[in-house]
Amino acid sequence: QVHLVQSGAEVKKAGASVKVSCKASGYTFTGYYMHWVRQAPGQGLEWMGWINPNSGGTHYAQKFQGWVTMTRDTSISTAYMELSRLRSDDTAVYYCARDLGYYDRTGYFTPSYYFDYWGQGTLVTVSS
Amino acid sequence: QSVLTQPPSVSGAPGQRVSISCTGSSSNIGAGYDVQWYQQLPGTAPKVLIYGNSNRPSGVPDRFSGSKSGTSASLAITGLQAEDEADYYCQSYDSSLSNVVFGGGTKLTVL
């Protein structure tokens, strides 16, 4: 049974950093991409980027390049998302989401951009 | 402003059929990228209803169906039930942005 369990809620001051964890169980952690998506209060979903837990390779949405870092620790099947230089409009629920992935015609394992399992979400509140 | 456009709200009576549209462009849906649909109940994480334009994961009732044509996609829900009241999001990939893109979400109210 697949589970993605995220770390608890955080309250941070503007300008600080936050690191959210996402512990995977019930499947081979290195076999699936992991994405991060956030949702501001009362707003829609916003994609932040992905990490390939096998290689550690990452791809970030242009908006977040330079201030988000996605990492993983394969020994404990956990993915991390760190956001720096927090502002009040970074107040949101942050989700991790698993990506099934697929092998393209060149044999490269690539994201499918289909999120089949999601973590429960982590509320990050940024106060000024 | 979301890259994919959805109506902010739709409503229907129990037992009725509703449809939610998702309009994109030639760099996302029209470029052949798959569309997924997610249901988000209040206070919970999104859950996939449709993937690959029209496929249902196991466990999703066949009351939910998806379709895609040109630069648009739609989600249809038949036999509306009270528990279907939720927010619904479409999602695809945009090649010009190199980004996953979501619609702005549609709130479904069961009257």
Tab-separated table of N, CA, C and O in Angstrom, chain B residues 45-107:
chain	number	residue	atom	x	y	z
B	45	ALA	N	-6.032	16.274	0.306
B	45	ALA	CA	-5.159	16.345	-0.857
B	45	ALA	C	-5.943	15.975	-2.122
B	45	ALA	O	-6.938	15.247	-2.053
B	46	PRO	N	-5.504	16.468	-3.270
B	46	PRO	CA	-6.151	16.051	-4.522
B	46	PRO	C	-6.038	14.547	-4.733
B	46	PRO	O	-5.109	13.896	-4.264
B	47	LYS	N	-7.013	14.026	-5.469
B	47	LYS	CA	-7.058	12.598	-5.801
B	47	LYS	C	-7.325	12.490	-7.299
B	47	LYS	O	-8.207	13.182	-7.823
B	48	VAL	N	-6.568	11.622	-7.992
B	48	VAL	CA	-6.740	11.524	-9.431
B	48	VAL	C	-8.036	10.791	-9.769
B	48	VAL	O	-8.351	9.744	-9.205
B	49	LEU	N	-8.791	11.382	-10.685
B	49	LEU	CA	-10.026	10.773	-11.181
B	49	LEU	C	-9.839	10.199	-12.583
B	49	LEU	O	-10.379	9.146	-12.910
B	50	ILE	N	-9.126	10.944	-13.408
B	50	ILE	CA	-8.903	10.574	-14.807
B	50	ILE	C	-7.438	10.844	-15.140
B	50	ILE	O	-6.908	11.900	-14.769
B	51	TYR	N	-6.795	9.902	-15.815
B	51	TYR	CA	-5.446	10.124	-16.311
B	51	TYR	C	-5.388	9.750	-17.788
B	51	TYR	O	-6.235	8.987	-18.275
B	52	GLY	N	-4.407	10.308	-18.486
B	52	GLY	CA	-4.290	9.997	-19.904
B	52	GLY	C	-5.551	10.333	-20.682
B	52	GLY	O	-5.959	9.561	-21.557
B	53	ASN	N	-6.167	11.428	-20.347
B	53	ASN	CA	-7.362	11.982	-21.028
B	53	ASN	C	-8.673	11.285	-20.674
B	53	ASN	O	-9.697	11.949	-20.502
B	54	SER	N	-8.650	9.947	-20.599
B	54	SER	CA	-9.940	9.255	-20.458
B	54	SER	C	-9.865	7.980	-19.628
B	54	SER	O	-10.835	7.218	-19.599
B	55	ASN	N	-8.745	7.743	-18.959
B	55	ASN	CA	-8.581	6.500	-18.203
B	55	ASN	C	-8.900	6.720	-16.727
B	55	ASN	O	-8.492	7.725	-16.132
B	56	ARG	N	-9.616	5.761	-16.158
B	56	ARG	CA	-9.958	5.834	-14.731
B	56	ARG	C	-9.087	4.887	-13.935
B	56	ARG	O	-9.010	3.701	-14.271
B	57	PRO	N	-8.436	5.390	-12.866
B	57	PRO	CA	-7.719	4.455	-11.975
B	57	PRO	C	-8.718	3.495	-11.330
B	57	PRO	O	-9.910	3.803	-11.221
B	58	SER	N	-8.234	2.355	-10.889
B	58	SER	CA	-9.122	1.415	-10.212
B	58	SER	C	-9.687	2.081	-8.964
B	58	SER	O	-8.988	2.809	-8.254
B	59	GLY	N	-10.964	1.850	-8.743
B	59	GLY	CA	-11.613	2.426	-7.578
B	59	GLY	C	-12.407	3.680	-7.875
B	59	GLY	O	-13.226	4.100	-7.052
B	60	VAL	N	-12.158	4.295	-9.013
B	60	VAL	CA	-12.930	5.488	-9.390
B	60	VAL	C	-14.191	5.022	-10.118
B	60	VAL	O	-14.122	4.270	-11.103
B	61	PRO	N	-15.356	5.455	-9.640
B	61	PRO	CA	-16.612	4.994	-10.258
B	61	PRO	C	-16.703	5.389	-11.735
B	61	PRO	O	-16.167	6.413	-12.149
B	62	ASP	N	-17.413	4.568	-12.504
B	62	ASP	CA	-17.554	4.861	-13.935
B	62	ASP	C	-18.531	6.003	-14.197
B	62	ASP	O	-18.817	6.337	-15.355
B	63	ARG	N	-19.024	6.623	-13.126
B	63	ARG	CA	-19.824	7.852	-13.293
B	63	ARG	C	-18.940	9.008	-13.775
B	63	ARG	O	-19.448	10.007	-14.294
B	64	PHE	N	-17.625	8.851	-13.586
B	64	PHE	CA	-16.676	9.879	-13.998
B	64	PHE	C	-16.046	9.469	-15.331
B	64	PHE	O	-15.568	8.345	-15.478
B	65	SER	N	-16.048	10.382	-16.291
B	65	SER	CA	-15.430	10.098	-17.581
B	65	SER	C	-14.754	11.344	-18.127
B	65	SER	O	-15.164	12.471	-17.820
B	66	GLY	N	-13.697	11.126	-18.902
B	66	GLY	CA	-12.955	12.245	-19.463
B	66	GLY	C	-12.821	12.108	-20.963
B	66	GLY	O	-12.823	11.008	-21.507
B	67	SER	N	-12.701	13.258	-21.617
B	67	SER	CA	-12.498	13.270	-23.064
B	67	SER	C	-11.629	14.455	-23.426
B	67	SER	O	-11.453	15.393	-22.640
B	68	LYS	N	-11.075	14.382	-24.640
B	68	LYS	CA	-10.188	15.449	-25.104
B	68	LYS	C	-10.400	15.623	-26.608
B	68	LYS	O	-10.555	14.646	-27.344
B	69	SER	N	-10.405	16.889	-27.024
B	69	SER	CA	-10.539	17.184	-28.442
B	69	SER	C	-9.855	18.506	-28.734
B	69	SER	O	-10.166	19.522	-28.108
B	70	GLY	N	-8.916	18.478	-29.674
B	70	GLY	CA	-8.214	19.715	-30.027
B	70	GLY	C	-7.463	20.287	-28.845
B	70	GLY	O	-6.621	19.625	-28.242
B	71	THR	N	-7.780	21.537	-28.508
B	71	THR	CA	-7.092	22.201	-27.396
B	71	THR	C	-7.915	22.195	-26.118
B	71	THR	O	-7.630	22.954	-25.190
B	72	SER	N	-8.933	21.334	-26.051
B	72	SER	CA	-9.788	21.281	-24.873
B	72	SER	C	-10.000	19.866	-24.376
B	72	SER	O	-9.805	18.901	-25.114
B	73	ALA	N	-10.388	19.794	-23.125
B	73	ALA	CA	-10.751	18.526	-22.510
B	73	ALA	C	-11.973	18.763	-21.641
B	73	ALA	O	-12.303	19.918	-21.322
B	74	SER	N	-12.642	17.679	-21.275
B	74	SER	CA	-13.784	17.834	-20.387
B	74	SER	C	-13.927	16.630	-19.486
B	74	SER	O	-13.520	15.512	-19.836
B	75	LEU	N	-14.484	16.894	-18.321
B	75	LEU	CA	-14.801	15.868	-17.339
B	75	LEU	C	-16.317	15.833	-17.215
B	75	LEU	O	-16.939	16.871	-17.014
B	76	ALA	N	-16.889	14.650	-17.349
B	76	ALA	CA	-18.323	14.492	-17.171
B	76	ALA	C	-18.590	13.639	-15.945
B	76	ALA	O	-17.882	12.656	-15.691
B	77	ILE	N	-19.584	14.053	-15.190
B	77	ILE	CA	-20.010	13.303	-14.011
B	77	ILE	C	-21.494	13.029	-14.168
B	77	ILE	O	-22.299	13.960	-14.297
B	78	THR	N	-21.858	11.755	-14.198
B	78	THR	CA	-23.257	11.389	-14.310
B	78	THR	C	-23.767	10.885	-12.968
B	78	THR	O	-22.964	10.526	-12.082
B	79	GLY	N	-25.084	10.872	-12.805
B	79	GLY	CA	-25.677	10.391	-11.569
B	79	GLY	C	-25.095	11.113	-10.351
B	79	GLY	O	-24.659	10.488	-9.394
B	80	LEU	N	-25.126	12.447	-10.396
B	80	LEU	CA	-24.529	13.264	-9.332
B	80	LEU	C	-24.944	12.804	-7.941
B	80	LEU	O	-26.126	12.504	-7.699
B	81	GLN	N	-23.973	12.781	-7.036
B	81	GLN	CA	-24.231	12.431	-5.647
B	81	GLN	C	-23.703	13.552	-4.756
B	81	GLN	O	-22.792	14.291	-5.140
B	82	ALA	N	-24.244	13.632	-3.567
B	82	ALA	CA	-23.850	14.689	-2.629
B	82	ALA	C	-22.346	14.657	-2.360
B	82	ALA	O	-21.707	15.704	-2.217
B	83	GLU	N	-21.784	13.455	-2.328
B	83	GLU	CA	-20.348	13.340	-2.016
B	83	GLU	C	-19.442	13.800	-3.160
B	83	GLU	O	-18.222	13.852	-3.003
B	84	ASP	N	-20.039	14.125	-4.324
B	84	ASP	CA	-19.244	14.642	-5.435
B	84	ASP	C	-18.937	16.128	-5.265
B	84	ASP	O	-18.156	16.690	-6.043
B	85	GLU	N	-19.562	16.757	-4.279
B	85	GLU	CA	-19.320	18.187	-4.058
B	85	GLU	C	-17.859	18.385	-3.654
B	85	GLU	O	-17.418	17.907	-2.602
B	86	ALA	N	-17.115	19.076	-4.509
B	86	ALA	CA	-15.667	19.213	-4.327
B	86	ALA	C	-15.137	20.205	-5.363
B	86	ALA	O	-15.893	20.726	-6.189
B	87	ASP	N	-13.838	20.440	-5.289
B	87	ASP	CA	-13.147	21.205	-6.333
B	87	ASP	C	-12.510	20.230	-7.309
B	87	ASP	O	-11.966	19.199	-6.904
B	88	TYR	N	-12.567	20.558	-8.588
B	88	TYR	CA	-12.017	19.704	-9.639
B	88	TYR	C	-10.990	20.491	-10.447
B	88	TYR	O	-11.236	21.641	-10.831
B	89	TYR	N	-9.840	19.865	-10.688
B	89	TYR	CA	-8.751	20.511	-11.415
B	89	TYR	C	-8.328	19.670	-12.618
B	89	TYR	O	-8.162	18.450	-12.492
B	90	CYS	N	-8.124	20.318	-13.760
B	90	CYS	CA	-7.490	19.647	-14.878
B	90	CYS	C	-5.995	19.961	-14.832
B	90	CYS	O	-5.573	20.955	-14.228
B	91	GLN	N	-5.207	19.102	-15.461
B	91	GLN	CA	-3.744	19.254	-15.408
B	91	GLN	C	-3.136	18.683	-16.684
B	91	GLN	O	-3.586	17.654	-17.193
B	92	SER	N	-2.125	19.338	-17.191
B	92	SER	CA	-1.414	18.859	-18.372
B	92	SER	C	0.027	19.345	-18.296
B	92	SER	O	0.493	19.758	-17.225
B	93	TYR	N	0.712	19.301	-19.426
B	93	TYR	CA	2.093	19.766	-19.508
B	93	TYR	C	2.172	20.790	-20.630
B	93	TYR	O	1.492	20.642	-21.656
B	94	ASP	N	2.951	21.833	-20.418
B	94	ASP	CA	3.091	22.877	-21.422
B	94	ASP	C	4.529	22.910	-21.920
B	94	ASP	O	5.449	23.132	-21.135
B	95	SER	N	4.700	22.716	-23.217
B	95	SER	CA	6.047	22.624	-23.773
B	95	SER	C	6.741	23.982	-23.872
B	95	SER	O	7.968	24.056	-23.767
B	96	SER	N	5.998	25.038	-24.028
B	96	SER	CA	6.656	26.342	-24.137
B	96	SER	C	7.137	26.828	-22.771
B	96	SER	O	8.118	27.553	-22.671
B	97	LEU	N	6.453	26.421	-21.708
B	97	LEU	CA	6.852	26.785	-20.346
B	97	LEU	C	7.762	25.731	-19.728
B	97	LEU	O	8.414	25.996	-18.713
B	98	SER	N	7.791	24.515	-20.318
B	98	SER	CA	8.456	23.354	-19.705
B	98	SER	C	7.949	23.145	-18.291
B	98	SER	O	8.715	22.906	-17.351
B	99	ASN	N	6.655	23.285	-18.130
B	99	ASN	CA	5.994	23.247	-16.823
B	99	ASN	C	4.800	22.335	-16.852
B	99	ASN	O	4.082	22.263	-17.852
B	100	VAL	N	4.539	21.705	-15.705
B	100	VAL	CA	3.225	21.138	-15.474
B	100	VAL	C	2.281	22.325	-15.273
B	100	VAL	O	2.642	23.310	-14.608
B	101	VAL	N	1.092	22.243	-15.847
B	101	VAL	CA	0.125	23.331	-15.700
B	101	VAL	C	-1.201	22.771	-15.200
B	101	VAL	O	-1.598	21.656	-15.551
B	102	PHE	N	-1.848	23.563	-14.355
B	102	PHE	CA	-3.150	23.209	-13.801
B	102	PHE	C	-4.184	24.231	-14.258
B	102	PHE	O	-3.856	25.401	-14.503
B	103	GLY	N	-5.438	23.795	-14.317
B	103	GLY	CA	-6.529	24.739	-14.450
B	103	GLY	C	-6.757	25.437	-13.120
B	103	GLY	O	-6.232	25.005	-12.089
B	104	GLY	N	-7.548	26.499	-13.149
B	104	GLY	CA	-7.792	27.259	-11.937
B	104	GLY	C	-8.718	26.576	-10.950
B	104	GLY	O	-8.861	27.019	-9.810
B	105	GLY	N	-9.338	25.468	-11.377
B	105	GLY	CA	-10.236	24.737	-10.501
B	105	GLY	C	-11.692	25.114	-10.709
B	105	GLY	O	-12.008	26.258	-11.040
B	106	THR	N	-12.564	24.122	-10.537
B	106	THR	CA	-14.012	24.324	-10.658
B	106	THR	C	-14.678	23.761	-9.427
B	106	THR	O	-14.456	22.602	-9.066
B	107	LYS	N	-15.478	24.608	-8.782
B	107	LYS	CA	-16.204	24.147	-7.591
B	107	LYS	C	-17.542	23.568	-8.028
B	107	LYS	O	-18.361	24.259	-8.649
